[in-house]
Amino acid sequence: EAGVTQFPSHSVIEKGQTVTLRCDPISGHDNLYWYRRVMGKEIKFLLHFVKESKQDESGMPNNRFLAERTGGTYSTLKVQPAELEDSGVYFCASSQDPFEGPPHFTYEQYFGPGTRLTVT
Amino acid sequence: AQSVSQHNHHVILSEAASLELGCNYSYGGTVNLFWYVQYPGQHLQLLLKYFSGDPLVKGIKGFEAEFIKSKFSFNLRKPSVQWSDTAEYFCAVNAGQAGTALIFGKGTTLSVSS
């Protein structure tokens, strides 16, 4: 079974530019999450999709960040315009639908390798 | 607000030493508890998880963790570490509901010397 994949693995952009990160969840996983780790800090939640709908976007730092999940498959996270403080590692995770499979599968999130974003 | 505290930022051990990494959380309701590990150059992967039942949970690679509700703790243990356990370890919690976001601690880097 293929895991969660993310593209690119590393992106270096200048302040003011735009970057789009992509996440492909595990096939069949309706829940998709974005997290971010800024250097030296904890991994922080950004937002959660259930299929194509935003279930919780309380962690999005500001309106320079736009996440989409058209068709309920892969997701993109766009940062426009990028600022220095946006540098960090962006993780994507996915999990199964809570109404499918054994109950414990509801809660386990599988993570991708992350995209390291450097804004100079 | 929910939070997770990991007591140790960096732990250095020799092979065969015992390991205990502390994790405390603050949340008043039902929680699910996790330990994730990130080996150098690899993905975050789940070590073990607690949802309900026996508070002593066993995970992969000989790790275990004990949920002590009265202390809001979920410490990770391993009786004898190996060089290959060198990694960063993250404690995480989420509310006991389907699909809620994980709240992570800051992580503990474990370095094991052979």
PDB file of C-alpha atoms in Angstrom:
ATOM      1  CA  GLU A   1       0.000   0.000   0.000  1.00  0.00           C
ATOM      2  CA  ALA A   2       1.418   3.374  -1.007  1.00  0.00           C
ATOM      3  CA  GLY A   3       1.850   5.853   1.803  1.00  0.00           C
ATOM      4  CA  VAL A   4       1.174   9.551   1.954  1.00  0.00           C
ATOM      5  CA  THR A   5       3.281  11.396  -0.580  1.00  0.00           C
ATOM      6  CA  GLN A   6       4.227  15.056  -0.731  1.00  0.00           C
ATOM      7  CA  PHE A   7       5.726  17.212  -3.423  1.00  0.00           C
ATOM      8  CA  PRO A   8       8.157  18.884  -3.581  1.00  0.00           C
ATOM      9  CA  SER A   9      10.448  17.534  -0.895  1.00  0.00           C
ATOM     10  CA  HIS A  10      12.212  20.870  -0.644  1.00  0.00           C
ATOM     11  CA  SER A  11      11.398  24.332  -1.944  1.00  0.00           C
ATOM     12  CA  VAL A  12      13.493  27.475  -1.725  1.00  0.00           C
ATOM     13  CA  ILE A  13      11.735  30.710  -2.680  1.00  0.00           C
ATOM     14  CA  GLU A  14      12.212  34.411  -2.135  1.00  0.00           C
ATOM     15  CA  LYS A  15      10.041  36.499   0.096  1.00  0.00           C
ATOM     16  CA  GLY A  16       6.991  37.657  -1.817  1.00  0.00           C
ATOM     17  CA  GLN A  17       6.875  34.691  -4.164  1.00  0.00           C
ATOM     18  CA  THR A  18       4.197  32.022  -4.304  1.00  0.00           C
ATOM     19  CA  VAL A  19       4.646  28.351  -3.522  1.00  0.00           C
ATOM     20  CA  THR A  20       2.202  25.462  -3.855  1.00  0.00           C
ATOM     21  CA  LEU A  21       2.683  22.281  -1.890  1.00  0.00           C
ATOM     22  CA  ARG A  22       0.935  19.075  -2.830  1.00  0.00           C
ATOM     23  CA  CYS A  23      -0.169  16.103  -0.757  1.00  0.00           C
ATOM     24  CA  ASP A  24      -1.494  12.780  -1.990  1.00  0.00           C
ATOM     25  CA  PRO A  25      -3.135  10.855   0.846  1.00  0.00           C
ATOM     26  CA  ILE A  26      -3.393   7.111   1.166  1.00  0.00           C
ATOM     27  CA  SER A  27      -6.014   5.883  -1.289  1.00  0.00           C
ATOM     28  CA  GLY A  28      -9.427   5.728   0.327  1.00  0.00           C
ATOM     29  CA  HIS A  29      -8.575   8.026   3.226  1.00  0.00           C
ATOM     30  CA  ASP A  30     -11.231  10.703   3.501  1.00  0.00           C
ATOM     31  CA  ASN A  31      -9.469  12.652   6.236  1.00  0.00           C
ATOM     32  CA  LEU A  32      -6.525  14.789   5.231  1.00  0.00           C
ATOM     33  CA  TYR A  33      -4.554  17.059   7.560  1.00  0.00           C
ATOM     34  CA  TRP A  34      -1.883  19.687   7.117  1.00  0.00           C
ATOM     35  CA  TYR A  35       0.649  20.405   9.855  1.00  0.00           C
ATOM     36  CA  ARG A  36       3.697  22.635  10.036  1.00  0.00           C
ATOM     37  CA  ARG A  37       6.877  22.576  12.068  1.00  0.00           C
ATOM     38  CA  VAL A  38       8.804  25.793  12.343  1.00  0.00           C
ATOM     39  CA  MET A  39      12.414  25.242  13.393  1.00  0.00           C
ATOM     40  CA  GLY A  40      12.773  24.660  17.108  1.00  0.00           C
ATOM     41  CA  LYS A  41       9.060  24.490  17.708  1.00  0.00           C
ATOM     42  CA  GLU A  42       6.428  21.812  17.917  1.00  0.00           C
ATOM     43  CA  ILE A  43       4.485  20.376  14.994  1.00  0.00           C
ATOM     44  CA  LYS A  44       1.332  22.456  14.722  1.00  0.00           C
ATOM     45  CA  PHE A  45      -1.988  21.696  13.110  1.00  0.00           C
ATOM     46  CA  LEU A  46      -3.064  23.860  10.189  1.00  0.00           C
ATOM     47  CA  LEU A  47      -6.271  22.355   8.841  1.00  0.00           C
ATOM     48  CA  HIS A  48      -8.343  19.243   8.294  1.00  0.00           C
ATOM     49  CA  PHE A  49     -10.340  18.125   5.266  1.00  0.00           C
ATOM     50  CA  VAL A  50     -13.036  15.496   5.210  1.00  0.00           C
ATOM     51  CA  LYS A  51     -13.271  14.597   1.561  1.00  0.00           C
ATOM     52  CA  GLU A  52     -13.368  17.980  -0.190  1.00  0.00           C
ATOM     53  CA  SER A  53     -14.782  19.946   2.737  1.00  0.00           C
ATOM     54  CA  LYS A  54     -12.758  21.917   5.254  1.00  0.00           C
ATOM     55  CA  GLN A  55     -13.702  20.428   8.611  1.00  0.00           C
ATOM     56  CA  ASP A  56     -11.398  22.567  10.728  1.00  0.00           C
ATOM     57  CA  GLU A  57      -9.121  25.361   9.582  1.00  0.00           C
ATOM     58  CA  SER A  58      -8.501  26.887  12.972  1.00  0.00           C
ATOM     59  CA  GLY A  59      -4.741  26.464  12.674  1.00  0.00           C
ATOM     60  CA  MET A  60      -4.255  28.405   9.463  1.00  0.00           C
ATOM     61  CA  PRO A  61      -1.971  31.308  10.386  1.00  0.00           C
ATOM     62  CA  ASN A  62      -3.437  33.968   8.076  1.00  0.00           C
ATOM     63  CA  ASN A  63      -5.096  34.544   4.717  1.00  0.00           C
ATOM     64  CA  ARG A  64      -1.838  34.125   2.829  1.00  0.00           C
ATOM     65  CA  PHE A  65      -2.417  30.387   3.169  1.00  0.00           C
ATOM     66  CA  LEU A  66      -4.987  28.686   0.952  1.00  0.00           C
ATOM     67  CA  ALA A  67      -5.713  24.981   1.026  1.00  0.00           C
ATOM     68  CA  GLU A  68      -7.826  23.077  -1.432  1.00  0.00           C
ATOM     69  CA  ARG A  69      -8.867  19.507  -1.953  1.00  0.00           C
ATOM     70  CA  THR A  70     -10.828  19.379  -5.154  1.00  0.00           C
ATOM     71  CA  GLY A  71     -12.600  16.073  -5.705  1.00  0.00           C
ATOM     72  CA  GLY A  72     -11.606  14.830  -2.297  1.00  0.00           C
ATOM     73  CA  THR A  73      -8.344  13.272  -3.430  1.00  0.00           C
ATOM     74  CA  TYR A  74      -5.073  15.172  -3.348  1.00  0.00           C
ATOM     75  CA  SER A  75      -4.704  18.502  -1.602  1.00  0.00           C
ATOM     76  CA  THR A  76      -2.688  21.628  -2.281  1.00  0.00           C
ATOM     77  CA  LEU A  77      -1.495  24.272   0.133  1.00  0.00           C
ATOM     78  CA  LYS A  78      -0.607  27.586  -1.441  1.00  0.00           C
ATOM     79  CA  VAL A  79       1.338  30.320   0.298  1.00  0.00           C
ATOM     80  CA  GLN A  80       0.980  33.697  -1.385  1.00  0.00           C
ATOM     81  CA  PRO A  81       2.934  35.864  -0.839  1.00  0.00           C
ATOM     82  CA  ALA A  82       5.485  33.940   1.205  1.00  0.00           C
ATOM     83  CA  GLU A  83       7.116  35.583   4.212  1.00  0.00           C
ATOM     84  CA  LEU A  84      10.315  34.647   6.061  1.00  0.00           C
ATOM     85  CA  GLU A  85       8.361  33.243   9.012  1.00  0.00           C
ATOM     86  CA  ASP A  86       6.656  30.719   6.718  1.00  0.00           C
ATOM     87  CA  SER A  87       9.862  28.692   6.554  1.00  0.00           C
ATOM     88  CA  GLY A  88       9.533  25.251   8.063  1.00  0.00           C
ATOM     89  CA  VAL A  89       8.532  21.702   7.301  1.00  0.00           C
ATOM     90  CA  TYR A  90       4.966  21.165   6.114  1.00  0.00           C
ATOM     91  CA  PHE A  91       3.553  17.740   6.844  1.00  0.00           C
ATOM     92  CA  CYS A  92       0.471  16.121   5.436  1.00  0.00           C
ATOM     93  CA  ALA A  93      -1.323  13.233   7.094  1.00  0.00           C
ATOM     94  CA  SER A  94      -4.339  11.132   6.264  1.00  0.00           C
ATOM     95  CA  SER A  95      -6.662   8.793   8.097  1.00  0.00           C
ATOM     96  CA  GLN A  96      -9.605   6.580   7.331  1.00  0.00           C
ATOM     97  CA  ASP A  97     -13.205   7.607   7.522  1.00  0.00           C
ATOM     98  CA  PRO A  98     -14.533   7.127  11.067  1.00  0.00           C
ATOM     99  CA  PHE A  99     -17.436   5.064   9.807  1.00  0.00           C
ATOM    100  CA  GLU A 100     -15.313   2.514   7.961  1.00  0.00           C
ATOM    101  CA  GLY A 101     -13.194  -0.206   9.410  1.00  0.00           C
ATOM    102  CA  PRO A 102     -12.441  -1.039  13.038  1.00  0.00           C
ATOM    103  CA  PRO A 103     -12.870   1.842  15.470  1.00  0.00           C
ATOM    104  CA  HIS A 104      -9.157   2.336  16.191  1.00  0.00           C
ATOM    105  CA  PHE A 105      -8.511   3.177  12.539  1.00  0.00           C
ATOM    106  CA  THR A 106     -10.537   6.277  13.107  1.00  0.00           C
ATOM    107  CA  TYR A 107      -7.788   7.986  14.983  1.00  0.00           C
ATOM    108  CA  GLU A 108      -4.468   6.920  13.514  1.00  0.00           C
ATOM    109  CA  GLN A 109      -2.959   9.488  11.197  1.00  0.00           C
ATOM    110  CA  TYR A 110      -0.347   8.433   8.648  1.00  0.00           C
ATOM    111  CA  PHE A 111       2.204  11.089   7.795  1.00  0.00           C
ATOM    112  CA  GLY A 112       3.978  11.999   4.613  1.00  0.00           C
ATOM    113  CA  PRO A 113       7.697  12.829   4.428  1.00  0.00           C
ATOM    114  CA  GLY A 114       7.084  16.559   4.595  1.00  0.00           C
ATOM    115  CA  THR A 115       8.034  19.485   2.388  1.00  0.00           C
ATOM    116  CA  ARG A 116      10.832  21.676   3.663  1.00  0.00           C
ATOM    117  CA  LEU A 117      10.044  25.272   2.702  1.00  0.00           C
ATOM    118  CA  THR A 118      12.786  27.871   2.905  1.00  0.00           C
ATOM    119  CA  VAL A 119      11.851  31.495   2.331  1.00  0.00           C
ATOM    120  CA  THR A 120      14.843  33.805   1.815  1.00  0.00           C
TER     121      THR A 120
ATOM    122  CA  ALA B   1      -6.339  25.023  25.390  1.00  0.00           C
ATOM    123  CA  GLN B   2      -4.885  21.575  24.961  1.00  0.00           C
ATOM    124  CA  SER B   3      -1.129  21.263  25.259  1.00  0.00           C
ATOM    125  CA  VAL B   4       1.515  18.570  25.430  1.00  0.00           C
ATOM    126  CA  SER B   5       4.743  18.852  27.364  1.00  0.00           C
ATOM    127  CA  GLN B   6       7.780  16.679  26.756  1.00  0.00           C
ATOM    128  CA  HIS B   7      10.240  17.027  29.569  1.00  0.00           C
ATOM    129  CA  ASN B   8      13.476  16.276  27.798  1.00  0.00           C
ATOM    130  CA  HIS B   9      14.734  18.083  24.730  1.00  0.00           C
ATOM    131  CA  HIS B  10      17.767  15.874  24.127  1.00  0.00           C
ATOM    132  CA  VAL B  11      18.610  12.549  25.745  1.00  0.00           C
ATOM    133  CA  ILE B  12      21.958  10.830  25.290  1.00  0.00           C
ATOM    134  CA  LEU B  13      22.309   7.159  26.224  1.00  0.00           C
ATOM    135  CA  SER B  14      24.672   4.288  25.704  1.00  0.00           C
ATOM    136  CA  GLU B  15      23.451   1.086  24.099  1.00  0.00           C
ATOM    137  CA  ALA B  16      21.645  -1.248  26.525  1.00  0.00           C
ATOM    138  CA  ALA B  17      20.655   1.618  28.828  1.00  0.00           C
ATOM    139  CA  SER B  18      17.016   1.954  29.786  1.00  0.00           C
ATOM    140  CA  LEU B  19      14.931   4.770  28.385  1.00  0.00           C
ATOM    141  CA  GLU B  20      12.048   6.756  29.759  1.00  0.00           C
ATOM    142  CA  LEU B  21      10.740   9.843  27.974  1.00  0.00           C
ATOM    143  CA  GLY B  22       8.234  11.937  29.825  1.00  0.00           C
ATOM    144  CA  CYS B  23       5.018  13.303  28.354  1.00  0.00           C
ATOM    145  CA  ASN B  24       2.283  15.236  30.110  1.00  0.00           C
ATOM    146  CA  TYR B  25      -0.813  16.694  28.543  1.00  0.00           C
ATOM    147  CA  SER B  26      -3.463  19.135  29.580  1.00  0.00           C
ATOM    148  CA  TYR B  27      -6.992  18.386  28.485  1.00  0.00           C
ATOM    149  CA  GLY B  28     -10.078  17.819  30.578  1.00  0.00           C
ATOM    150  CA  GLY B  29     -11.942  15.320  28.428  1.00  0.00           C
ATOM    151  CA  THR B  30     -11.345  11.929  26.872  1.00  0.00           C
ATOM    152  CA  VAL B  31      -8.120  11.776  24.932  1.00  0.00           C
ATOM    153  CA  ASN B  32      -6.299   9.510  22.561  1.00  0.00           C
ATOM    154  CA  LEU B  33      -2.558   9.353  23.102  1.00  0.00           C
ATOM    155  CA  PHE B  34       0.250   8.648  20.676  1.00  0.00           C
ATOM    156  CA  TRP B  35       3.978   8.397  20.399  1.00  0.00           C
ATOM    157  CA  TYR B  36       5.441   9.032  16.972  1.00  0.00           C
ATOM    158  CA  VAL B  37       9.069   8.595  15.954  1.00  0.00           C
ATOM    159  CA  GLN B  38      11.059  10.167  13.163  1.00  0.00           C
ATOM    160  CA  TYR B  39      14.266   8.339  12.276  1.00  0.00           C
ATOM    161  CA  PRO B  40      16.888  10.382  10.410  1.00  0.00           C
ATOM    162  CA  GLY B  41      15.716  10.980   6.857  1.00  0.00           C
ATOM    163  CA  GLN B  42      12.434   9.139   7.320  1.00  0.00           C
ATOM    164  CA  HIS B  43       8.738   9.864   7.780  1.00  0.00           C
ATOM    165  CA  LEU B  44       7.027  10.344  11.085  1.00  0.00           C
ATOM    166  CA  GLN B  45       5.719   6.919  12.016  1.00  0.00           C
ATOM    167  CA  LEU B  46       3.506   5.679  14.785  1.00  0.00           C
ATOM    168  CA  LEU B  47       5.251   3.852  17.635  1.00  0.00           C
ATOM    169  CA  LEU B  48       2.191   3.147  19.744  1.00  0.00           C
ATOM    170  CA  LYS B  49      -1.204   4.490  20.672  1.00  0.00           C
ATOM    171  CA  TYR B  50      -3.696   4.429  23.508  1.00  0.00           C
ATOM    172  CA  PHE B  51      -7.438   4.789  22.988  1.00  0.00           C
ATOM    173  CA  SER B  52      -8.983   2.867  25.858  1.00  0.00           C
ATOM    174  CA  GLY B  53      -8.596  -0.261  27.956  1.00  0.00           C
ATOM    175  CA  ASP B  54      -5.292  -1.466  29.383  1.00  0.00           C
ATOM    176  CA  PRO B  55      -3.270   1.651  30.234  1.00  0.00           C
ATOM    177  CA  LEU B  56      -0.012  -0.153  29.467  1.00  0.00           C
ATOM    178  CA  VAL B  57       0.368  -0.265  25.722  1.00  0.00           C
ATOM    179  CA  LYS B  58       3.040  -2.006  23.742  1.00  0.00           C
ATOM    180  CA  GLY B  59       4.282  -0.729  20.441  1.00  0.00           C
ATOM    181  CA  ILE B  60       6.782  -1.611  17.799  1.00  0.00           C
ATOM    182  CA  LYS B  61      10.483  -2.255  18.386  1.00  0.00           C
ATOM    183  CA  GLY B  62      10.096  -3.083  22.071  1.00  0.00           C
ATOM    184  CA  PHE B  63       8.657   0.269  23.133  1.00  0.00           C
ATOM    185  CA  GLU B  64       5.837   0.611  25.628  1.00  0.00           C
ATOM    186  CA  ALA B  65       3.992   3.461  27.265  1.00  0.00           C
ATOM    187  CA  GLU B  66       1.821   3.790  30.320  1.00  0.00           C
ATOM    188  CA  PHE B  67      -1.194   6.049  30.527  1.00  0.00           C
ATOM    189  CA  ILE B  68      -1.669   7.410  34.052  1.00  0.00           C
ATOM    190  CA  LYS B  69      -4.892   9.360  33.961  1.00  0.00           C
ATOM    191  CA  SER B  70      -4.486  10.907  37.404  1.00  0.00           C
ATOM    192  CA  LYS B  71      -1.133  12.363  36.372  1.00  0.00           C
ATOM    193  CA  PHE B  72      -2.147  13.277  32.815  1.00  0.00           C
ATOM    194  CA  SER B  73       0.954  11.396  31.698  1.00  0.00           C
ATOM    195  CA  PHE B  74       1.894   9.008  28.922  1.00  0.00           C
ATOM    196  CA  ASN B  75       5.576   8.188  29.364  1.00  0.00           C
ATOM    197  CA  LEU B  76       7.464   6.160  26.802  1.00  0.00           C
ATOM    198  CA  ARG B  77       9.797   3.391  27.944  1.00  0.00           C
ATOM    199  CA  LYS B  78      12.215   0.859  26.556  1.00  0.00           C
ATOM    200  CA  PRO B  79      14.255  -1.459  28.779  1.00  0.00           C
ATOM    201  CA  SER B  80      17.347  -1.573  26.574  1.00  0.00           C
ATOM    202  CA  VAL B  81      17.996   0.896  23.769  1.00  0.00           C
ATOM    203  CA  GLN B  82      19.917   0.183  20.604  1.00  0.00           C
ATOM    204  CA  TRP B  83      21.955   2.450  18.362  1.00  0.00           C
ATOM    205  CA  SER B  84      19.120   2.184  15.798  1.00  0.00           C
ATOM    206  CA  ASP B  85      16.735   3.900  18.241  1.00  0.00           C
ATOM    207  CA  THR B  86      18.514   7.180  17.561  1.00  0.00           C
ATOM    208  CA  ALA B  87      15.656   9.409  16.403  1.00  0.00           C
ATOM    209  CA  GLU B  88      13.304  12.190  17.398  1.00  0.00           C
ATOM    210  CA  TYR B  89      10.295  11.152  19.467  1.00  0.00           C
ATOM    211  CA  PHE B  90       7.011  13.027  19.610  1.00  0.00           C
ATOM    212  CA  CYS B  91       4.186  12.655  22.058  1.00  0.00           C
ATOM    213  CA  ALA B  92       0.766  13.689  20.713  1.00  0.00           C
ATOM    214  CA  VAL B  93      -2.832  13.769  21.867  1.00  0.00           C
ATOM    215  CA  ASN B  94      -6.186  14.395  20.330  1.00  0.00           C
ATOM    216  CA  ALA B  95      -9.644  14.702  21.761  1.00  0.00           C
ATOM    217  CA  GLY B  96     -11.548  11.442  21.933  1.00  0.00           C
ATOM    218  CA  GLN B  97     -13.562  12.144  18.822  1.00  0.00           C
ATOM    219  CA  ALA B  98     -13.188  10.950  15.291  1.00  0.00           C
ATOM    220  CA  GLY B  99     -10.864  12.931  13.116  1.00  0.00           C
ATOM    221  CA  THR B 100      -9.674  15.640  15.463  1.00  0.00           C
ATOM    222  CA  ALA B 101      -6.287  17.276  15.048  1.00  0.00           C
ATOM    223  CA  LEU B 102      -3.202  16.028  16.850  1.00  0.00           C
ATOM    224  CA  ILE B 103      -1.537  18.279  19.394  1.00  0.00           C
ATOM    225  CA  PHE B 104       2.177  17.564  19.548  1.00  0.00           C
ATOM    226  CA  GLY B 105       4.858  18.089  22.113  1.00  0.00           C
ATOM    227  CA  LYS B 106       8.115  19.746  21.048  1.00  0.00           C
ATOM    228  CA  GLY B 107       9.846  16.426  20.546  1.00  0.00           C
ATOM    229  CA  THR B 108      12.775  14.688  22.233  1.00  0.00           C
ATOM    230  CA  THR B 109      15.917  13.858  20.342  1.00  0.00           C
ATOM    231  CA  LEU B 110      17.415  10.568  21.474  1.00  0.00           C
ATOM    232  CA  SER B 111      21.052   9.866  20.660  1.00  0.00           C
ATOM    233  CA  VAL B 112      22.315   6.363  21.385  1.00  0.00           C
ATOM    234  CA  SER B 113      26.019   5.658  21.272  1.00  0.00           C
ATOM    235  CA  SER B 114      27.334   2.191  20.499  1.00  0.00           C
TER     236      SER B 114
END
